[in-house]
XYZ file of C-alpha atoms in Angstrom:
203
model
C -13.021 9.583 21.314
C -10.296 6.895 20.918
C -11.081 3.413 21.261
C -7.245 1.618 20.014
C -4.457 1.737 18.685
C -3.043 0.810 15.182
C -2.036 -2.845 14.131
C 0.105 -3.555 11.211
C -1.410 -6.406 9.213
C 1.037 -7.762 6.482
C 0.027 -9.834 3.038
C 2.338 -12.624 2.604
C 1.155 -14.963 -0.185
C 3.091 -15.944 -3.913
C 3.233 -13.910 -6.177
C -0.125 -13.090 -8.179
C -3.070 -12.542 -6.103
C -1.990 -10.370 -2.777
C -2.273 -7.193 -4.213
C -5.803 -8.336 -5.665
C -6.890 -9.490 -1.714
C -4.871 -5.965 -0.672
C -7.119 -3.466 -3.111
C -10.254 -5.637 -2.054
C -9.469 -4.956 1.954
C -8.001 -1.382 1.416
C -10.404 -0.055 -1.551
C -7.040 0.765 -2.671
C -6.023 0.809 -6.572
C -2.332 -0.652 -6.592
C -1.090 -2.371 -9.426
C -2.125 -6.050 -9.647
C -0.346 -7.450 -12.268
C -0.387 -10.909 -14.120
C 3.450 -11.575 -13.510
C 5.553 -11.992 -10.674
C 7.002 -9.177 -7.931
C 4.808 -6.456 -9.825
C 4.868 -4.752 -6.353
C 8.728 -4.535 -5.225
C 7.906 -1.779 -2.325
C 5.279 -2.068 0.241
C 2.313 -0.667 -0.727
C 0.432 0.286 2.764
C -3.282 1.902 3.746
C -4.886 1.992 6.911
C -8.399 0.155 7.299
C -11.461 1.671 9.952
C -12.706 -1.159 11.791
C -16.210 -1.522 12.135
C -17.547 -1.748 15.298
C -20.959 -0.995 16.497
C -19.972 -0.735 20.131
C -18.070 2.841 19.140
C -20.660 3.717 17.299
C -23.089 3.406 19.956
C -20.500 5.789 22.436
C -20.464 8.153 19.692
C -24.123 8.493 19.211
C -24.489 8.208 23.027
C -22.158 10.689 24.339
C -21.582 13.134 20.845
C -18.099 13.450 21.172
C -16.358 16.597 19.911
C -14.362 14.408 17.308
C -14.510 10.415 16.628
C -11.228 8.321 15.810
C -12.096 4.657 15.181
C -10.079 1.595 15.867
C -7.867 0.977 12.103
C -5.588 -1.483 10.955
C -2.806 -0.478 8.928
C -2.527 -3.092 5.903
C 0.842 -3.498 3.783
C 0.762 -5.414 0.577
C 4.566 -7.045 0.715
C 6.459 -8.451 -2.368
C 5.695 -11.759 -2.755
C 7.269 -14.689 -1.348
C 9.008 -17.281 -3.368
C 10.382 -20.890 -2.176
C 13.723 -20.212 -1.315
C 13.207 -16.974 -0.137
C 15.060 -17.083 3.119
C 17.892 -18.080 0.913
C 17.535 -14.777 -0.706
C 15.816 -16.069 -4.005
C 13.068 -13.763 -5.117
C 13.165 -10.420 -2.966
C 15.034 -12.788 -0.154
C 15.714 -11.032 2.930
C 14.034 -7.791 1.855
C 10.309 -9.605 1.661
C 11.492 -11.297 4.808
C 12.209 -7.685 6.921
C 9.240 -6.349 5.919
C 7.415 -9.167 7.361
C 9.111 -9.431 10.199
C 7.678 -5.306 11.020
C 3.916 -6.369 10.958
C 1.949 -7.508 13.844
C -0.299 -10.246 11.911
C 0.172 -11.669 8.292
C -2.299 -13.202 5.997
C -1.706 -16.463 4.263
C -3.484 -16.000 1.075
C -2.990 -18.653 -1.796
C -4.641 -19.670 -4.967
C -7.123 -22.124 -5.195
C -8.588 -21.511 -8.541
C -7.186 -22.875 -12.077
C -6.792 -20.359 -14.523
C -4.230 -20.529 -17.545
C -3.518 -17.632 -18.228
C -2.531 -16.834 -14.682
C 0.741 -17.135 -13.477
C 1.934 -19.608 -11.180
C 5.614 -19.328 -10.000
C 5.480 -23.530 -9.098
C 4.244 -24.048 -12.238
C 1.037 -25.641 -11.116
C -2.081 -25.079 -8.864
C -1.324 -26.615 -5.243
C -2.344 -24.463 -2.594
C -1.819 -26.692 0.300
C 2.070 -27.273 -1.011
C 1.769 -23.124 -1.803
C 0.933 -22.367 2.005
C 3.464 -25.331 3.243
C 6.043 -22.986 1.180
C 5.388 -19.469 3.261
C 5.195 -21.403 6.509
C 8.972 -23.066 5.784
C 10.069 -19.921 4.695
C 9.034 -17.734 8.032
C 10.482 -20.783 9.842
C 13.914 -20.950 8.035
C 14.047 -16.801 8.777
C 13.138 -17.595 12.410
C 16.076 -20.291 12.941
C 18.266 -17.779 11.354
C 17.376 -15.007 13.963
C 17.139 -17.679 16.967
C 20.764 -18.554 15.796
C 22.395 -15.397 15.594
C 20.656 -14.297 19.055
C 21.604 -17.710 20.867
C 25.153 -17.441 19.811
C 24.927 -13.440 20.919
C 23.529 -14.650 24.504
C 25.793 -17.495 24.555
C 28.902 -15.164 24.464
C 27.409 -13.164 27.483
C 26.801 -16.066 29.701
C 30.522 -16.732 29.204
C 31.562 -13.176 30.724
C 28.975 -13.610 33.219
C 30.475 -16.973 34.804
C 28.517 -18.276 37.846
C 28.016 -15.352 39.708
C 26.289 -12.187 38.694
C 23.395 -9.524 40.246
C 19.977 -9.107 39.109
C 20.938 -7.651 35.723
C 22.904 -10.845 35.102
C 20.494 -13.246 35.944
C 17.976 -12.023 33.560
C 20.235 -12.471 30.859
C 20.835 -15.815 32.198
C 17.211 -16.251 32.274
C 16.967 -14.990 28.830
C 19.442 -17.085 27.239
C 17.613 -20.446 28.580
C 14.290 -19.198 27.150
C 15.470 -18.337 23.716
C 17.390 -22.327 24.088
C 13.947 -23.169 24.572
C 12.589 -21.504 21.519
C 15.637 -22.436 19.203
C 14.885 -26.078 20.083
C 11.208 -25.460 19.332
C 12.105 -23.933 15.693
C 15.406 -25.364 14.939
C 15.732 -28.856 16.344
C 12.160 -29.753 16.091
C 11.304 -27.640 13.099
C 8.045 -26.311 14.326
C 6.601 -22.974 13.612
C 7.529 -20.978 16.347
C 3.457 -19.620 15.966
C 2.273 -23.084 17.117
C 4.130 -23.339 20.624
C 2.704 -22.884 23.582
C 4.497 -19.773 24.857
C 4.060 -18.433 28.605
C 4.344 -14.082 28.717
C 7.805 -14.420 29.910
C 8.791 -16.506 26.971
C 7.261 -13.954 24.245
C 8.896 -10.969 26.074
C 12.225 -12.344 25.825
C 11.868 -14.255 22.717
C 10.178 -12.306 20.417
């Protein structure tokens, strides 16, 4: 019996506590060291998810074998300010974030001195302001490139077209859309309101 698929899950704090949260999730035993990018590779395990309602088909039915719902979790290198400008791990922290299906945002909130801080003080409301900038700034990048990419279609495409055409047309509009969102308006792109179409094509 089968109940889901797999999700990727992806930890995207600073430096210094994400492996910590990772082993606690995972019951994994990756290093967790007091200084930063101690984990330069992602480290990744895969998670059953509870759930009674399975549980209940399995004892109900007996089913010859039993494969749970799981979420794969992937402790990333941590993220640095400036990171989309390649300063830490850069644009390698920023790829393997971009391959997960959900990240979590975990910061420190506890003062400790002989824990390291890569801002130099405790501030996790600045800390998660950081990642959220960061994922932005990597988003406008992408948005850019693709926009310009589309742009140069459109061109070749004039005002006529078939069916193939138009969709590119329609695409190209709907990633305008998004690159205003993220670029002109600097919004996380997580916090529009996005129909299915728009996702599809944008995302």
């Amino acid at each position: 019996m089968t109940v889901a698929d797999t999700y990727a899950h992806g930890t995207a704090p600073f430096p210094c506590s994400k492996s910590t949260f990772f082993n606690a999730i995972t019951n994994s035993a990756v290093a967790a060291e007091n200084y930063p990018f101690c984990t330069i590779d992602p480290e990744e395990s895969r998670v059953a998810v509870p759930d009674a309602r399975f549980d209940w088909l399995c004892n109900h039915y007996k089913p010859a074998s039993k494969v749970p719902a799981y979420l794969t979790v992937i402790d990333i290198a941590g993220l640095v300010k400036g990171a989309a400008g390649g300063a830490g791990l850069g644009n390698a922290f920023l790829s393997h974030v971009k391959a997960v299906d959900a990240i979590y945002h975990v910061v420190r909130g506890f003062e400790e001195a002989d824990v390291i801080h890569v801002e130099g003080e405790l501030d996790p409301i600045r800390d998660l302001e950081i990642i959220h900038e960061e994922l932005r700034l990597k988003d406008e990048e992408f948005l850019t490139k693709q926009l310009a990419e589309l742009k140069k279609g459109i061109a070749r495409i004039g005002t006529g077209g078939g069916a193939a055409d138009k969709a590119k047309k329609e695409e190209y509009e709907i990633v305008q859309k998004i690159y205003n969102y993220v670029v002109e308006e600097k919004k996380d792109v997580r916090k529009g309101n996005w129909n299915n179409k728009e996702v599809c094509f944008g995302f």
